[in-house]
Amino acid sequence: MSALTVVRAGLFDTLQDIGRIGYMALGIPTAGAMDRIGLSLANALAGNPPNTAGIEIGVMGPDLLVNAESVRIALAGPLSPTLIEGADAAPKPLESDRSHLLKRGQMLRIGMVEGASTAYLTVSGGFAVPPFMGSLSTYARAGIGGLEGRKLAAGDSLPIARDTAPAGQEHKLAAPFDYGSGSIRVIWGPQDDYFSAAGRQTFVSSEYRVSKEADRMGIRFEGPTIEHSKGADIISDGIGPGAIQVPGAGLPIVLLGDRQTVGGYSKIATVASVDLPRLGRLLPGLTVRFSAIGVEEAEGLRREQEVRLARAIASFQAARPAGGIDLARLYEENLIDGIVYEREAVR
Amino acid sequence: MSVRYLSCGDTAFSVEFGNEISPQINGQVMALHAAVGRAKAAGALGGLVETVPSMRSLMVCYDPLSTTRAELQPQIDALIARGLPADAAGRTVRIPCCYDGEEFAPDLAEVAERTGKTSEQVIAEHLTSPFKVYVLGFMPGLAYIAGLEPSLTLPRRPQPRVRVPRSSVAIAMDMTTIYPFESPGGWHLIGRTPLWMFDKRREQPVFLAPGDSLVFERIDRARFDAIASEVEAGKLDWSLFYSDWSELITP
């Protein structure tokens, strides 16, 4: 069987696609990629449809041994992985935000995600893991989806759909995708009326720090307390992605993919979907501000982001294969002193 | 009927039918959940992703790349204006339950004492309460089942148990529930069913659905063990345990 074998486990590596959609009524969380843009880019680089499951790398990634004739992988996110090409070979740095063709026996060491909490690895053709309720997304709290419903562990074998990578050019992202900066945009509600005017003002005028309690379920923030006017408890209702609940202690919790489907704390606002990928990458210790916008503006920003994503994918550049000479590109760009890659390798 | 629309970002909004827990209000929620499901199945409501019923509101999730709040909300409004049935059709589900012994019913004696009843009276009232599944959540397959005989109302235990066994049948406030997994829990344990509320080997892993009516049926330990071994082996004919099947309400 063709597979990527986990030689050493990372910290929080799970298979994720866009999520398990359509079962919230039965209490099943959607789960899914914390950063849908990163997953989309990694899939496009690997030549996959956008909803193909990849490995979501949390904080530190695994060492993966190639047990297939060849496999095209793609990486998206701030990674500095290395490739070990044989038993005695020295590790060779690999670029992220591009695809790579790997051969049997090579080992990919993902290492740390730098300056963000998540990054993605996809394989061309996808992983040959059966979906659960229509999705490969891992929801570890209930042990469903992904590989046996849990994060990857040393010794795991991740079956891949193809034994040989399809012929073709490697691709890379022309420029890092702009996730946006500045304040995190939110839409008031569903229970903004449970807060005093002063409480709402505190929320949009203060700095909040990502606490250590940040995971796939949500991010607990630290900062000035937000004053309720009608109490923290409501009759439990549905929790959408990015909902910001404020329990009695007055500190906001943004709820993400692994959030429970219903809950009983008042929700002051909801993060606009355009900024959810940013939240999915936030590291503990960083500070953010929140600013309120309207629903229509949020919908427009999301559509605009989708256009930018499509544009980024349409402008992928050809990339040289790891360690080889990319003749097509040589002829295209560098007819005169064509040994630029050797020179880079020496440097 | 007057409902409130609440913003849940740019991918969802909630339709709130009231601010109390009542069979009438929840009935409206379930009726709209079913009506939306039918409309979507008929090809209407483009861009609608799913709906999430809870005690007194329905969350409507949509894809902002395919529709907008301004487009979708009037369509939901029109469904409500057309009139919702007073009570959406749901299944009647039979839950076999063994109320015998300290292992299965560690809190039964205390519940009886605190409500001034005998254990047998508590069991009898649990067996005759008109239960209905109001909402699923907290963990996959966990149902909040309302309709407990009012004289059995007790707050949750002050100190939750660290480990409540799977399939424990418990009561708290005006509700009963069945734990789908071994998990922490603060409700009073009065019995256990051999059925699993969540079984990932099944095509439909979640057994209960919002809107289901529930009847508990008393079984002894021998019957419990017999059903439990079939469940464990994945050989149980689950259709024996629900009747009046009209539609499993998922959009």
Short mmCIF file of C-alpha atoms in Angstrom, two decimals, chain A:
data_model
loop_
_atom_site.label_atom_id
_atom_site.label_comp_id
_atom_site.label_asym_id
_atom_site.label_seq_id
_atom_site.Cartn_x
_atom_site.Cartn_y
_atom_site.Cartn_z
CA MET A 1 0.00 0.00 0.00
CA SER A 2 1.26 3.47 -0.86
CA ALA A 3 1.52 5.62 2.20
CA LEU A 4 3.26 8.35 4.12
CA THR A 5 4.54 6.78 7.33
CA VAL A 6 4.77 8.91 10.45
CA VAL A 7 8.29 8.27 11.74
CA ARG A 8 8.06 10.92 14.44
CA ALA A 9 4.82 12.62 15.44
CA GLY A 10 4.37 16.38 15.61
CA LEU A 11 2.23 18.03 18.26
CA PHE A 12 -1.28 18.45 16.83
CA ASP A 13 -1.38 16.97 13.35
CA THR A 14 -4.85 15.98 12.15
CA LEU A 15 -6.47 15.31 8.81
CA GLN A 16 -8.87 18.14 7.99
CA ASP A 17 -10.99 19.13 5.01
CA ILE A 18 -13.51 21.96 4.88
CA GLY A 19 -15.57 20.28 7.60
CA ARG A 20 -18.40 17.88 8.34
CA ILE A 21 -21.26 19.93 6.97
CA GLY A 22 -24.95 19.21 7.59
CA TYR A 23 -24.98 17.37 10.93
CA MET A 24 -25.02 20.16 13.50
CA ALA A 25 -28.70 19.37 14.17
CA LEU A 26 -27.52 16.01 15.50
CA GLY A 27 -24.93 17.61 17.77
CA ILE A 28 -22.00 16.86 15.45
CA PRO A 29 -19.48 19.73 15.29
CA THR A 30 -18.28 20.66 11.81
CA ALA A 31 -14.55 20.56 12.72
CA GLY A 32 -12.59 21.30 9.50
CA ALA A 33 -9.52 23.36 8.64
CA MET A 34 -8.73 26.19 11.07
CA ASP A 35 -7.34 28.15 8.10
CA ARG A 36 -9.41 27.32 5.01
CA ILE A 37 -7.19 29.56 2.87
CA GLY A 38 -4.05 27.60 3.78
CA LEU A 39 -5.79 24.32 2.98
CA SER A 40 -7.12 25.71 -0.34
CA LEU A 41 -3.67 26.91 -1.39
CA ALA A 42 -2.04 23.60 -0.44
CA ASN A 43 -4.69 21.71 -2.40
CA ALA A 44 -4.36 23.94 -5.46
CA LEU A 45 -0.55 23.55 -5.37
CA ALA A 46 -0.99 19.77 -5.32
CA GLY A 47 -3.53 19.93 -8.15
CA ASN A 48 -6.41 18.80 -5.90
CA PRO A 49 -10.02 19.99 -5.66
CA PRO A 50 -10.31 22.55 -2.83
CA ASN A 51 -12.14 20.29 -0.36
CA THR A 52 -9.54 17.49 -0.38
CA ALA A 53 -8.34 16.61 3.12
CA GLY A 54 -4.78 17.50 4.06
CA ILE A 55 -2.70 17.33 7.20
CA GLU A 56 -3.30 20.35 9.41
CA ILE A 57 0.03 20.92 11.12
CA GLY A 58 -0.36 22.44 14.56
CA VAL A 59 2.71 24.15 16.08
CA MET A 60 5.17 21.40 15.10
CA GLY A 61 4.84 18.90 12.27
CA PRO A 62 5.83 15.27 11.84
CA ASP A 63 8.64 13.40 10.08
CA LEU A 64 7.09 11.53 7.16
CA LEU A 65 8.69 8.67 5.22
CA VAL A 66 7.60 8.16 1.61
CA ASN A 67 6.37 4.60 1.04
CA ALA A 68 5.29 5.05 -2.57
CA GLU A 69 7.04 5.13 -5.91
CA SER A 70 6.65 8.91 -5.93
CA VAL A 71 4.31 11.44 -4.43
CA ARG A 72 3.68 15.10 -5.08
CA ILE A 73 3.16 16.98 -1.84
CA ALA A 74 2.39 20.62 -1.32
CA LEU A 75 3.03 22.78 1.73
CA ALA A 76 1.27 26.00 2.66
CA GLY A 77 2.15 28.14 5.62
CA PRO A 78 5.26 29.39 7.43
CA LEU A 79 7.36 26.20 7.46
CA SER A 80 11.06 25.46 7.01
CA PRO A 81 11.03 21.74 6.36
CA THR A 82 13.96 19.58 5.34
CA LEU A 83 14.21 16.56 3.09
CA ILE A 84 16.50 13.60 3.77
CA GLU A 85 17.02 11.81 0.48
CA GLY A 86 18.70 8.65 1.74
CA ALA A 87 20.20 6.90 4.74
CA ASP A 88 23.42 8.92 4.90
CA ALA A 89 22.27 12.07 3.15
CA ALA A 90 22.37 15.41 4.89
CA PRO A 91 19.03 17.17 5.38
CA LYS A 92 18.30 19.59 2.56
CA PRO A 93 16.06 22.62 3.09
CA LEU A 94 12.75 22.69 1.23
CA GLU A 95 10.64 25.72 0.49
CA SER A 96 7.10 26.06 1.74
CA ASP A 97 4.17 27.50 -0.24
CA ARG A 98 4.94 25.17 -3.14
CA SER A 99 4.74 21.59 -4.36
CA HIS A 100 7.54 19.04 -4.30
CA LEU A 101 7.99 15.67 -5.94
CA LEU A 102 9.23 13.12 -3.38
CA LYS A 103 10.51 9.61 -4.04
CA ARG A 104 10.37 6.32 -2.18
CA GLY A 105 12.57 6.24 0.91
CA GLN A 106 12.87 9.98 1.25
CA MET A 107 11.96 11.52 4.57
CA LEU A 108 10.26 14.87 4.92
CA ARG A 109 10.82 16.59 8.26
CA ILE A 110 8.23 19.31 8.68
CA GLY A 111 9.55 20.92 11.87
CA MET A 112 8.07 23.99 13.52
CA VAL A 113 5.37 26.27 12.17
CA GLU A 114 6.98 29.70 12.55
CA GLY A 115 4.96 32.76 13.48
CA ALA A 116 1.57 31.09 13.13
CA SER A 117 -0.20 28.18 14.76
CA THR A 118 -1.17 26.19 11.67
CA ALA A 119 0.13 25.13 8.27
CA TYR A 120 -0.97 22.48 5.75
CA LEU A 121 0.43 19.54 3.87
CA THR A 122 -1.51 17.97 1.01
CA VAL A 123 -0.71 15.10 -1.33
CA SER A 124 -1.68 15.04 -4.97
CA GLY A 125 -4.74 12.78 -5.28
CA GLY A 126 -5.47 12.96 -1.57
CA PHE A 127 -5.28 10.48 1.28
CA ALA A 128 -7.08 7.17 0.84
CA VAL A 129 -8.88 7.34 4.19
CA PRO A 130 -12.63 6.64 4.28
CA PRO A 131 -14.79 9.64 5.14
CA PHE A 132 -17.02 9.61 8.22
CA MET A 133 -20.38 11.31 7.75
CA GLY A 134 -19.16 12.75 4.47
CA SER A 135 -15.90 14.24 5.73
CA LEU A 136 -12.32 13.36 6.64
CA SER A 137 -12.12 16.12 9.23
CA THR A 138 -10.84 14.82 12.54
CA TYR A 139 -12.95 15.61 15.61
CA ALA A 140 -10.79 14.16 18.36
CA ARG A 141 -13.18 14.82 21.26
CA ALA A 142 -15.58 12.21 19.86
CA GLY A 143 -12.91 10.12 18.13
CA ILE A 144 -14.40 10.55 14.66
CA GLY A 145 -13.01 11.37 11.22
CA GLY A 146 -9.38 11.45 10.10
CA LEU A 147 -7.18 8.55 11.04
CA GLU A 148 -9.02 6.65 13.82
CA GLY A 149 -10.51 9.93 15.01
CA ARG A 150 -7.28 11.22 16.52
CA LYS A 151 -4.13 13.22 15.86
CA LEU A 152 -1.30 11.49 14.02
CA ALA A 153 1.05 9.34 16.08
CA ALA A 154 4.44 7.76 15.41
CA GLY A 155 4.02 4.53 13.46
CA ASP A 156 0.85 5.65 11.68
CA SER A 157 0.62 4.90 8.01
CA LEU A 158 -1.36 7.45 6.03
CA PRO A 159 -2.52 5.69 2.86
CA ILE A 160 -2.33 7.81 -0.29
CA ALA A 161 -4.55 7.35 -3.30
CA ARG A 162 -1.78 7.07 -5.95
CA ASP A 163 1.46 5.10 -5.99
CA THR A 164 3.04 7.36 -8.58
CA ALA A 165 2.72 11.12 -8.82
CA PRO A 166 1.23 12.32 -12.10
CA ALA A 167 3.77 13.89 -14.42
CA GLY A 168 3.81 17.64 -14.32
CA GLN A 169 5.42 20.82 -13.23
CA GLU A 170 5.92 21.86 -9.62
CA HIS A 171 4.21 25.10 -8.64
CA LYS A 172 4.73 27.78 -6.08
CA LEU A 173 2.84 30.71 -4.70
CA ALA A 174 3.95 33.95 -6.38
CA ALA A 175 3.71 35.93 -3.13
CA PRO A 176 2.54 35.09 0.37
CA PHE A 177 -1.25 35.35 0.61
CA ASP A 178 -2.38 38.53 2.35
CA TYR A 179 -4.58 37.40 5.24
CA GLY A 180 -5.19 41.02 6.23
CA SER A 181 -4.00 42.99 9.21
CA GLY A 182 -5.48 45.44 11.62
CA SER A 183 -8.45 44.70 13.81
CA ILE A 184 -10.45 41.48 13.64
CA ARG A 185 -13.80 42.39 12.10
CA VAL A 186 -16.94 41.22 13.88
CA ILE A 187 -20.70 41.56 13.46
CA TRP A 188 -22.74 42.37 16.57
CA GLY A 189 -25.02 39.61 17.83
CA PRO A 190 -26.72 37.26 18.34
CA GLN A 191 -26.92 38.45 21.99
CA ASP A 192 -25.31 41.91 21.95
CA ASP A 193 -28.43 43.07 23.82
CA TYR A 194 -27.24 41.05 26.85
CA PHE A 195 -24.39 43.57 27.31
CA SER A 196 -24.34 47.12 28.61
CA ALA A 197 -23.37 49.96 26.24
CA ALA A 198 -20.18 50.28 28.29
CA GLY A 199 -19.54 46.55 27.90
CA ARG A 200 -19.92 46.70 24.13
CA GLN A 201 -17.61 49.73 24.06
CA THR A 202 -14.99 47.87 26.13
CA PHE A 203 -15.09 45.00 23.64
CA VAL A 204 -14.40 47.15 20.56
CA SER A 205 -11.95 49.59 22.16
CA SER A 206 -9.59 47.26 24.04
CA GLU A 207 -6.67 45.04 23.25
CA TYR A 208 -7.18 41.32 23.88
CA ARG A 209 -4.39 38.81 24.24
CA VAL A 210 -4.60 35.21 23.00
CA SER A 211 -4.28 33.07 26.14
CA LYS A 212 -2.64 29.64 26.31
CA GLU A 213 -6.11 28.15 26.15
CA ALA A 214 -6.32 28.23 22.39
CA ASP A 215 -7.04 25.12 20.37
CA ARG A 216 -9.26 23.81 17.59
CA MET A 217 -12.36 24.41 19.74
CA GLY A 218 -11.71 28.06 20.36
CA ILE A 219 -9.52 30.85 21.64
CA ARG A 220 -9.87 32.28 25.13
CA PHE A 221 -8.78 35.92 25.24
CA GLU A 222 -7.39 37.93 28.16
CA GLY A 223 -8.02 41.63 28.65
CA PRO A 224 -10.56 44.07 30.09
CA THR A 225 -13.79 42.40 31.27
CA ILE A 226 -16.95 43.01 29.29
CA GLU A 227 -19.98 44.07 31.31
CA HIS A 228 -23.23 42.17 30.89
CA SER A 229 -26.56 43.87 31.44
CA LYS A 230 -28.86 40.82 31.35
CA GLY A 231 -26.45 38.19 32.68
CA ALA A 232 -24.17 35.70 31.00
CA ASP A 233 -26.63 32.82 30.70
CA ILE A 234 -29.14 32.34 27.92
CA ILE A 235 -31.38 29.49 26.92
CA SER A 236 -28.92 27.41 24.88
CA ASP A 237 -28.96 28.15 21.16
CA GLY A 238 -26.93 27.37 18.05
CA ILE A 239 -23.29 28.46 17.85
CA GLY A 240 -22.05 29.58 14.45
CA PRO A 241 -18.39 29.67 13.40
CA GLY A 242 -16.55 32.58 15.00
CA ALA A 243 -19.20 33.18 17.66
CA ILE A 244 -17.76 35.17 20.57
CA GLN A 245 -19.27 33.98 23.81
CA VAL A 246 -18.71 35.86 27.04
CA PRO A 247 -19.25 33.77 30.18
CA GLY A 248 -19.81 35.32 33.60
CA ALA A 249 -16.13 36.23 34.09
CA GLY A 250 -16.53 38.76 31.23
CA LEU A 251 -13.70 37.56 28.97
CA PRO A 252 -14.39 36.71 25.32
CA ILE A 253 -13.98 33.22 23.85
CA VAL A 254 -14.01 32.92 20.05
CA LEU A 255 -15.39 29.54 19.00
CA LEU A 256 -13.85 27.76 16.00
CA GLY A 257 -14.19 24.48 14.08
CA ASP A 258 -14.37 22.01 16.98
CA ARG A 259 -16.90 24.13 18.90
CA GLN A 260 -19.97 22.46 20.33
CA THR A 261 -23.11 22.99 18.25
CA VAL A 262 -25.20 24.72 20.94
CA GLY A 263 -24.32 26.60 24.09
CA GLY A 264 -25.77 28.60 26.95
CA TYR A 265 -23.54 31.68 27.20
CA SER A 266 -24.47 35.01 25.66
CA LYS A 267 -22.60 35.79 22.45
CA ILE A 268 -21.72 39.46 22.02
CA ALA A 269 -20.61 39.24 18.39
CA THR A 270 -19.41 36.90 15.65
CA VAL A 271 -16.13 37.10 13.74
CA ALA A 272 -16.67 37.90 10.06
CA SER A 273 -15.84 34.84 7.96
CA VAL A 274 -13.18 36.82 6.07
CA ASP A 275 -11.10 36.98 9.28
CA LEU A 276 -11.63 33.40 10.54
CA PRO A 277 -8.49 32.11 8.77
CA ARG A 278 -6.45 34.78 10.60
CA LEU A 279 -7.86 33.58 13.92
CA GLY A 280 -7.06 30.01 12.97
CA ARG A 281 -3.39 31.02 12.75
CA LEU A 282 -3.09 33.15 15.92
CA LEU A 283 -0.45 32.15 18.44
CA PRO A 284 -0.82 32.51 22.21
CA GLY A 285 0.57 35.82 23.46
CA LEU A 286 -0.45 37.86 20.41
CA THR A 287 -2.86 40.74 20.90
CA VAL A 288 -5.78 41.72 18.71
CA ARG A 289 -8.47 44.37 18.58
CA PHE A 290 -12.03 43.83 17.44
CA SER A 291 -14.03 46.24 15.30
CA ALA A 292 -17.70 45.98 14.34
CA ILE A 293 -18.98 45.96 10.75
CA GLY A 294 -22.35 45.15 9.20
CA VAL A 295 -23.49 41.84 7.74
CA GLU A 296 -23.54 43.12 4.15
CA GLU A 297 -20.06 44.54 4.43
CA ALA A 298 -18.83 41.23 5.87
CA GLU A 299 -20.42 39.26 3.04
CA GLY A 300 -18.77 41.60 0.53
CA LEU A 301 -15.35 41.27 2.16
CA ARG A 302 -15.66 37.50 2.08
CA ARG A 303 -16.51 37.49 -1.63
CA GLU A 304 -13.61 39.84 -2.32
CA GLN A 305 -11.26 37.53 -0.38
CA GLU A 306 -12.46 34.58 -2.45
CA VAL A 307 -11.61 36.50 -5.64
CA ARG A 308 -8.13 37.25 -4.29
CA LEU A 309 -7.68 33.57 -3.43
CA ALA A 310 -8.70 32.52 -6.94
CA ARG A 311 -6.30 35.11 -8.35
CA ALA A 312 -3.44 33.82 -6.16
CA ILE A 313 -4.12 30.30 -7.44
CA ALA A 314 -4.34 31.45 -11.06
CA SER A 315 -0.94 33.13 -10.74
CA PHE A 316 1.03 30.20 -9.31
CA GLN A 317 4.52 30.12 -10.78
CA ALA A 318 6.42 27.15 -12.13
CA ALA A 319 8.92 25.97 -9.54
CA ARG A 320 12.09 23.97 -9.98
CA PRO A 321 12.05 20.41 -8.71
CA ALA A 322 14.01 19.81 -5.53
CA GLY A 323 17.64 19.13 -6.48
CA GLY A 324 17.07 19.00 -10.22
CA ILE A 325 17.32 21.38 -13.11
CA ASP A 326 14.03 22.66 -14.42
CA LEU A 327 14.78 22.88 -18.13
CA ALA A 328 11.47 24.46 -19.04
CA ARG A 329 12.08 27.30 -16.68
CA LEU A 330 15.71 27.64 -17.71
CA TYR A 331 14.70 28.19 -21.28
CA GLU A 332 11.97 30.55 -20.22
CA GLU A 333 13.92 32.79 -17.92
CA ASN A 334 17.59 32.24 -18.07
CA LEU A 335 19.01 31.34 -21.45
CA ILE A 336 22.37 32.95 -20.85
CA ASP A 337 23.82 31.78 -17.54
CA GLY A 338 21.59 28.80 -16.97
CA ILE A 339 23.22 27.15 -13.98
CA VAL A 340 21.55 29.34 -11.43
CA TYR A 341 20.26 26.35 -9.43
CA GLU A 342 23.65 24.78 -8.92
CA ARG A 343 24.89 28.12 -7.79
CA GLU A 344 22.08 28.38 -5.27
CA ALA A 345 22.79 24.89 -4.02
CA VAL A 346 26.44 25.73 -3.43
CA ARG A 347 25.66 28.93 -1.62
#
